[in-house]
Coordinates of C-alpha atoms (C1' of nucleotides) in Angstrom, one line a residue:
Chain A
X155 CA 0.0 0.0 0.0
X156 CA 1.0 3.6 -0.3
X157 CA 2.1 4.8 3.1
X158 CA 1.8 8.5 3.0
X159 CA -1.8 9.2 2.4
X160 CA -4.1 11.0 4.8
X161 CA -6.9 8.9 6.2
X162 CA -9.4 11.3 4.7
X163 CA -8.5 10.1 1.3
X164 CA -10.2 6.8 2.0
X165 CA -13.0 7.8 4.3
X166 CA -15.5 7.9 1.5
X167 CA -15.0 4.2 1.1
X168 CA -16.3 3.5 4.6
X169 CA -19.2 5.9 4.1
X170 CA -20.2 4.1 0.9
X171 CA -20.1 0.8 2.7
X172 CA -22.4 2.3 5.4
X173 CA -24.8 3.5 2.7
X174 CA -24.7 0.0 1.1
X175 CA -25.3 -1.6 4.4
X176 CA -28.3 0.5 5.2
X177 CA -30.0 -0.9 2.1
X178 CA -28.5 -4.4 1.9
X179 CA -28.0 -5.6 5.4
X180 CA -28.8 -9.3 5.8
X181 CA -31.9 -9.9 7.9
X182 CA -30.5 -11.9 10.8
X183 CA -32.0 -12.6 14.2
X184 CA -29.2 -10.9 16.1
X185 CA -29.6 -7.7 14.0
X186 CA -32.8 -6.9 15.9
X187 CA -31.0 -6.3 19.2
X188 CA -28.2 -4.6 20.9
X189 CA -28.4 -6.8 23.9
X190 CA -24.7 -7.5 24.5
X191 CA -25.5 -11.0 25.7
X192 CA -27.1 -11.9 22.4
X193 CA -24.4 -10.2 20.4
X194 CA -21.8 -12.1 22.4
X195 CA -23.4 -15.4 21.9
X196 CA -23.8 -14.8 18.2
X197 CA -20.2 -13.8 17.8
X198 CA -19.0 -16.9 19.5
X199 CA -21.3 -19.2 17.6
X200 CA -20.2 -17.7 14.3
X201 CA -16.5 -17.9 14.9
X202 CA -15.1 -19.9 11.9
X203 CA -18.7 -20.8 11.2
X204 CA -20.9 -19.8 8.3
X205 CA -24.2 -18.1 9.1
X206 CA -26.4 -20.8 7.5
X207 CA -24.5 -23.5 9.5
X208 CA -24.9 -21.9 12.9
X209 CA -28.3 -20.2 12.7
X210 CA -30.3 -23.0 14.3
X211 CA -27.7 -23.4 17.0
X212 CA -27.8 -19.7 17.8
X213 CA -31.6 -19.6 18.0
X214 CA -31.9 -22.7 20.1
X215 CA -29.1 -21.5 22.4
X216 CA -30.6 -18.1 23.2
X217 CA -34.0 -19.6 23.6
X218 CA -32.8 -22.0 26.2
X219 CA -30.3 -19.6 27.7
X220 CA -31.8 -16.1 27.3
X221 CA -29.5 -14.3 29.6
X222 CA -26.2 -14.4 31.4
X223 CA -27.7 -15.7 34.7
X224 CA -29.5 -18.6 33.0
X225 CA -26.4 -19.6 31.2
X226 CA -24.2 -19.3 34.3
X227 CA -26.5 -21.5 36.3
X228 CA -26.8 -24.2 33.7
X229 CA -24.8 -27.4 33.8
X230 CA -21.7 -27.5 31.5
X231 CA -23.0 -30.7 29.8
X232 CA -26.2 -29.0 28.9
X233 CA -24.3 -26.1 27.3
X234 CA -22.3 -28.7 25.4
X235 CA -25.5 -30.4 24.3
X236 CA -26.6 -27.1 22.7
X237 CA -23.3 -27.0 20.9
X238 CA -23.6 -30.5 19.5
X239 CA -22.6 -30.8 15.9
X240 CA -21.2 -27.2 15.7
X241 CA -17.5 -28.0 16.2
X242 CA -14.8 -26.2 18.1
X243 CA -16.3 -27.4 21.4
X244 CA -13.9 -25.3 23.6
X245 CA -16.2 -22.4 22.6
X246 CA -19.1 -24.0 24.5
X247 CA -16.9 -24.6 27.6
X248 CA -15.5 -21.1 27.4
X249 CA -18.8 -19.4 26.9
X250 CA -20.1 -21.2 30.1
X251 CA -17.0 -20.1 32.0
X252 CA -17.4 -16.5 30.8
X253 CA -21.0 -16.4 31.9
X254 CA -19.9 -17.3 35.4
X255 CA -17.1 -14.7 35.1
X256 CA -19.7 -12.0 34.4
X257 CA -21.9 -13.1 37.3
X258 CA -18.9 -13.2 39.7
X259 CA -16.8 -10.2 38.5
X260 CA -19.4 -7.9 37.0
X261 CA -22.5 -8.6 39.1
X262 CA -24.2 -10.2 36.1
X263 CA -24.0 -7.0 34.1
X264 CA -22.2 -7.4 30.8
X265 CA -19.0 -5.3 30.8
X266 CA -19.1 -2.3 28.4
X267 CA -15.5 -1.5 27.9
X268 CA -13.3 -3.2 25.3
X269 CA -10.5 -4.1 27.8
X270 CA -13.0 -5.7 30.2
X271 CA -14.8 -7.6 27.4
X272 CA -11.5 -8.9 26.3
X273 CA -10.9 -10.5 29.7
X274 CA -13.9 -12.9 29.2
X275 CA -12.8 -16.5 28.4
X276 CA -13.1 -17.2 24.7
X277 CA -13.3 -13.6 23.7
X278 CA -10.3 -12.4 21.7
X279 CA -9.6 -9.1 20.0
X280 CA -12.0 -9.6 17.2
X281 CA -15.0 -10.5 19.4
X282 CA -14.3 -7.8 21.9
X283 CA -14.2 -5.2 19.1
X284 CA -17.4 -6.5 17.6
X285 CA -19.3 -6.5 20.9
X286 CA -18.0 -3.1 22.1
X287 CA -18.7 -1.4 18.7
X288 CA -22.1 -2.9 18.1
X289 CA -23.5 -2.6 21.6
X290 CA -21.5 0.2 23.3
X291 CA -20.2 2.6 20.6
X292 CA -16.7 1.2 20.8
X293 CA -14.3 2.4 18.1
X294 CA -12.2 -0.8 17.4
X295 CA -12.4 -2.5 14.0
X296 CA -13.6 -6.1 14.2
X297 CA -10.9 -7.6 12.0
X298 CA -11.8 -11.0 10.8
X299 CA -11.5 -13.0 7.6
X300 CA -13.8 -10.6 5.8
X301 CA -11.6 -7.7 6.7
X302 CA -8.5 -9.5 5.4
X303 CA -10.2 -10.3 2.1
X304 CA -11.9 -6.9 1.5
X305 CA -9.0 -4.8 2.5
X306 CA -6.3 -6.8 0.7
X307 CA -8.3 -6.5 -2.5
X308 CA -9.2 -2.8 -2.0
X309 CA -5.5 -1.9 -1.6
X310 CA -4.2 -4.8 -3.7
X311 CA -2.1 -5.6 -0.7
X312 CA -0.1 -8.8 -0.7
X313 CA 0.5 -9.0 3.0
X314 CA 0.4 -12.6 4.0
X315 CA -2.8 -13.2 6.0
X316 CA -1.3 -16.3 7.5
X317 CA 1.4 -14.2 9.1
X318 CA 0.9 -13.7 12.8
X319 CA 1.1 -9.9 12.4
X320 CA -1.8 -9.9 9.9
X321 CA -4.3 -8.9 12.6
X322 CA -2.3 -5.8 13.5
X323 CA -1.5 -5.0 9.9
X324 CA -5.1 -5.1 8.7
X325 CA -6.3 -3.3 11.8
X326 CA -4.2 -0.4 10.7
X327 CA -5.5 -0.6 7.2
X328 CA -9.1 -0.7 8.5
X329 CA -8.6 2.6 10.3
X330 CA -8.0 4.3 7.0
X331 CA -11.5 3.6 5.8
X332 CA -13.3 3.4 9.1
X333 CA -16.1 6.0 9.6
X334 CA -17.4 7.2 13.0
X335 CA -20.1 4.6 13.1
X336 CA -17.8 1.7 13.8
X337 CA -20.5 -0.7 14.9
X338 CA -22.4 -0.5 11.5
X339 CA -19.1 -0.4 9.7
X340 CA -17.9 -3.7 11.2
X341 CA -21.2 -5.3 10.3
X342 CA -21.1 -3.8 6.8
X343 CA -17.7 -5.3 6.3
X344 CA -19.0 -8.7 7.3
X345 CA -21.9 -8.5 4.9
X346 CA -19.9 -7.1 2.0
X347 CA -17.4 -9.9 2.6
X348 CA -20.1 -12.5 2.7
X349 CA -22.4 -11.3 -0.1
X350 CA -20.2 -9.4 -2.5
X351 CA -16.5 -9.8 -1.8
X352 CA -16.7 -13.5 -1.6
X353 CA -13.6 -15.8 -1.5
X354 CA -14.6 -17.4 -4.8
X355 CA -16.4 -15.7 -7.6
X356 CA -16.9 -12.3 -6.0
X357 CA -19.7 -10.2 -7.4
X358 CA -17.5 -7.1 -8.1
X359 CA -20.1 -5.7 -10.6
X360 CA -22.4 -5.1 -7.6
X361 CA -19.8 -3.9 -5.2
X362 CA -20.4 -0.3 -3.9
X363 CA -16.7 0.3 -3.7
X364 CA -15.5 -1.3 -6.9
X365 CA -14.4 2.1 -8.2
X366 CA -12.0 2.4 -5.3
X367 CA -10.8 -1.3 -5.5
X368 CA -7.2 -1.5 -6.7
X369 CA -7.3 -5.3 -7.3
X370 CA -10.5 -4.9 -9.3
X371 CA -9.0 -2.1 -11.5
X372 CA -6.1 -4.4 -12.3
X373 CA -8.4 -7.5 -12.7
X374 CA -6.4 -9.3 -10.1
X375 CA -9.1 -9.8 -7.5
X376 CA -8.6 -13.5 -7.5
X377 CA -5.0 -13.0 -6.4
X378 CA -6.0 -11.6 -3.0
X379 CA -5.7 -12.2 -0.2
X380 CA -2.3 -13.8 -0.2
X381 CA -2.1 -16.8 2.1
X382 CA 1.0 -19.0 2.2
X383 CA 0.3 -21.3 5.1
X384 CA -1.2 -24.6 4.1
X385 CA -3.1 -26.8 6.5
X386 CA -2.2 -30.4 6.2
X387 CA -4.4 -33.1 7.7
X388 CA -2.7 -36.1 9.3
X389 CA -4.1 -39.6 9.5
X390 CA -5.4 -40.7 12.9
X391 CA -6.9 -44.1 13.7
X392 CA -9.4 -44.4 16.6
X393 CA -10.9 -47.6 18.0
X394 CA -14.2 -47.8 19.9
X395 CA -16.3 -50.6 21.3
X396 CA -20.0 -50.3 21.1
X397 CA -20.8 -52.4 24.2
X398 CA -24.5 -53.3 23.9
X399 CA -27.0 -55.2 26.0
X400 CA -30.8 -55.1 25.9
X401 CA -30.9 -51.8 24.0
X402 CA -28.5 -50.1 26.3
X403 CA -24.8 -49.2 25.6
X404 CA -21.9 -47.8 27.5
X405 CA -20.3 -44.3 27.2
X406 CA -17.7 -42.2 28.8
X407 CA -16.8 -38.5 28.7
X408 CA -13.7 -37.2 27.0
X409 CA -11.1 -34.9 28.6
X410 CA -10.8 -31.2 27.7
X411 CA -7.6 -31.7 25.8
X412 CA -7.2 -33.0 22.2
X413 CA -10.2 -33.3 19.9
X414 CA -13.9 -33.2 20.8
X415 CA -13.4 -31.7 24.2
X416 CA -15.7 -33.1 26.9
X417 CA -17.9 -34.8 24.4
X418 CA -19.1 -38.3 25.0
X419 CA -17.7 -41.4 23.3
X420 CA -17.8 -45.2 23.5
X421 CA -15.3 -47.2 25.5
X422 CA -11.9 -47.4 23.8
X423 CA -10.9 -50.8 25.2
X424 CA -12.4 -54.0 26.5
X425 CA -11.2 -56.9 28.6
X426 CA -10.1 -60.2 27.2
X427 CA -13.1 -62.0 28.6
X428 CA -15.4 -59.7 26.5
X429 CA -13.7 -60.4 23.2
X430 CA -15.9 -63.5 22.5
X431 CA -18.9 -61.2 22.5
X432 CA -17.7 -59.2 19.5
X433 CA -20.2 -59.7 16.7
X434 CA -18.7 -57.4 14.0
X435 CA -17.0 -54.1 13.3
X436 CA -17.5 -51.1 11.1
X437 CA -14.9 -48.5 9.9
X438 CA -16.0 -44.9 9.5
X439 CA -13.8 -42.3 7.8
X440 CA -14.3 -38.8 9.0
X441 CA -12.5 -35.6 8.0
X442 CA -11.6 -32.9 10.5
X443 CA -9.7 -29.8 9.6
X444 CA -6.3 -31.2 10.8
X445 CA -7.0 -34.9 10.8
X446 CA -8.3 -37.6 8.6
X447 CA -9.9 -40.0 11.0
X448 CA -10.4 -43.7 10.5
X449 CA -12.7 -44.9 13.3
X450 CA -13.1 -48.6 13.8
X451 CA -16.1 -49.5 15.9
X452 CA -16.4 -53.0 17.2
X453 CA -19.9 -54.1 18.1
X454 CA -19.9 -56.0 21.4
X455 CA -23.2 -57.7 22.2
X456 CA -23.2 -58.9 25.8
X457 CA -25.6 -61.6 26.7
X458 CA -24.2 -62.2 30.2
X459 CA -25.4 -59.9 33.0
X460 CA -22.4 -60.7 35.0
X461 CA -19.9 -59.7 32.4
X462 CA -21.9 -56.5 31.7
X463 CA -22.0 -55.5 35.4
X464 CA -18.4 -56.3 36.0
X465 CA -17.2 -54.3 33.0
X466 CA -19.3 -51.3 34.1
X467 CA -18.1 -51.4 37.7
X468 CA -14.4 -51.7 36.9
X469 CA -14.4 -48.9 34.4
X470 CA -17.1 -46.5 35.8
X471 CA -18.8 -46.3 32.4
X472 CA -22.1 -44.6 32.1
X473 CA -25.2 -46.5 30.7
X474 CA -27.4 -45.0 28.1
X475 CA -29.6 -45.9 25.2
X476 CA -30.4 -44.5 21.8
X477 CA -33.2 -42.3 23.1
X478 CA -31.4 -41.1 26.2
X479 CA -28.2 -40.4 24.2
X480 CA -30.1 -37.4 22.7
X481 CA -29.4 -35.6 26.0
X482 CA -25.6 -35.9 25.5
X483 CA -23.2 -34.3 23.1
X484 CA -21.5 -36.8 20.8
X485 CA -19.0 -36.2 18.1
X486 CA -20.6 -36.2 14.7
X487 CA -19.4 -39.6 13.5
X488 CA -20.5 -41.3 16.7
X489 CA -23.8 -39.4 16.7
X490 CA -24.4 -40.8 13.2
X491 CA -23.4 -44.3 14.4
X492 CA -25.9 -44.2 17.2
X493 CA -28.6 -43.0 14.8
X494 CA -27.9 -45.9 12.5
X495 CA -27.9 -48.4 15.4
X496 CA -31.4 -47.2 16.3
X497 CA -32.6 -48.5 13.0
X498 CA -31.3 -52.1 13.6
Chain B
dA146 C1' 5.3 -17.2 16.6
dA147 C1' 3.4 -21.5 15.4
dG148 C1' 0.1 -25.4 16.1
dC149 C1' -4.2 -26.9 17.2
dC150 C1' -9.2 -27.1 17.5
dG151 C1' -14.9 -29.3 13.8
dG152 C1' -18.1 -29.4 10.7
dG153 C1' -20.2 -27.9 6.5
dG154 C1' -20.6 -26.0 1.9
dG155 C1' -18.8 -24.0 -2.5
dC156 C1' -16.3 -25.1 -6.3
Chain C
dG198 C1' -9.9 -32.8 -3.2
dC199 C1' -9.1 -28.0 -1.6
dC200 C1' -10.5 -23.8 0.5
dC201 C1' -12.8 -21.0 3.7
dC202 C1' -15.8 -19.6 7.3
dA203 C1' -18.4 -13.2 12.5
dG204 C1' -11.1 -16.7 15.9
dG205 C1' -9.0 -18.0 20.3
dC206 C1' -6.1 -20.8 23.2
dT207 C1' -2.0 -23.2 24.3
dT208 C1' 2.8 -23.9 24.1

DNA sequence: AAGCCGGGGGC
DNA sequence: GCCCCAGGCTT
């Protein structure tokens, strides 16, 4: 970018975005409110998550947990249940922790200052900027993937967005175009990035700032943003035992490290005396962002009450069935496995 | 500063 | 198959 321009040279860009936003804002449930609780929840739900993917989760979540107090008083496992299938499960754990933070440290009143919001577990610089600007007139740009894409194209800037300094760099660029109404500006950037300045096949002909867009003028929009870091998925094999008796099966809860934090799963080992009860196995392949999973699930049908009770007692497994398992959060592939077992 | 954490949809 | 999505936490 050119370094020596006055900010006022680009301010009209931000104002054109605001004008476009007034007429083209997406009609989303959290656009009807400035309740910081609701905005907070929506910001967490939609981290690394497309609107269409998370909309039902958001609506169900705020219906069940309509305010900070309700959320803080809920059981962690119920919060996880409402996150089932959404991914990045540490968000659910953190959101619950943060609700209790607000109750304990802020008397249940959502903090209004950026620096205080930033202290909440699971809230980083992007989310703190979004909440403070949308709800409290804060003046920080909410720099996310949309900002990277729109600004890198607008200025034909090849700064690598996988560089750890990208957030600071594009925050500085954002201030060049940022008008006084930062809350609407931040949301306008999200919508322009989602509806117009899309990663693939952007609709530049309908873009309100295409006359200012350097990449567009050079017909190089597809070259931005520059991202060098490639994510490679490694292979990981998991083994589970679907230990079954009279319509019931055994589960345990995962730790909060590694994948699928605190979600439920099947036993990962059985005793030698149970091996004769294995009636079959099924291998499921499942792709995570960083891992290609190969999940082998052995079906163990126990027809001995003694073996069943001994195994449960020794390992402290929980007992559930296909219906009751709806009250617990399972990883997607295991959720699917349970659904299929219900048909048998 | 770099690695890790899900699941879904577009192409 | 590859890429990206209203990012943040851990080491």
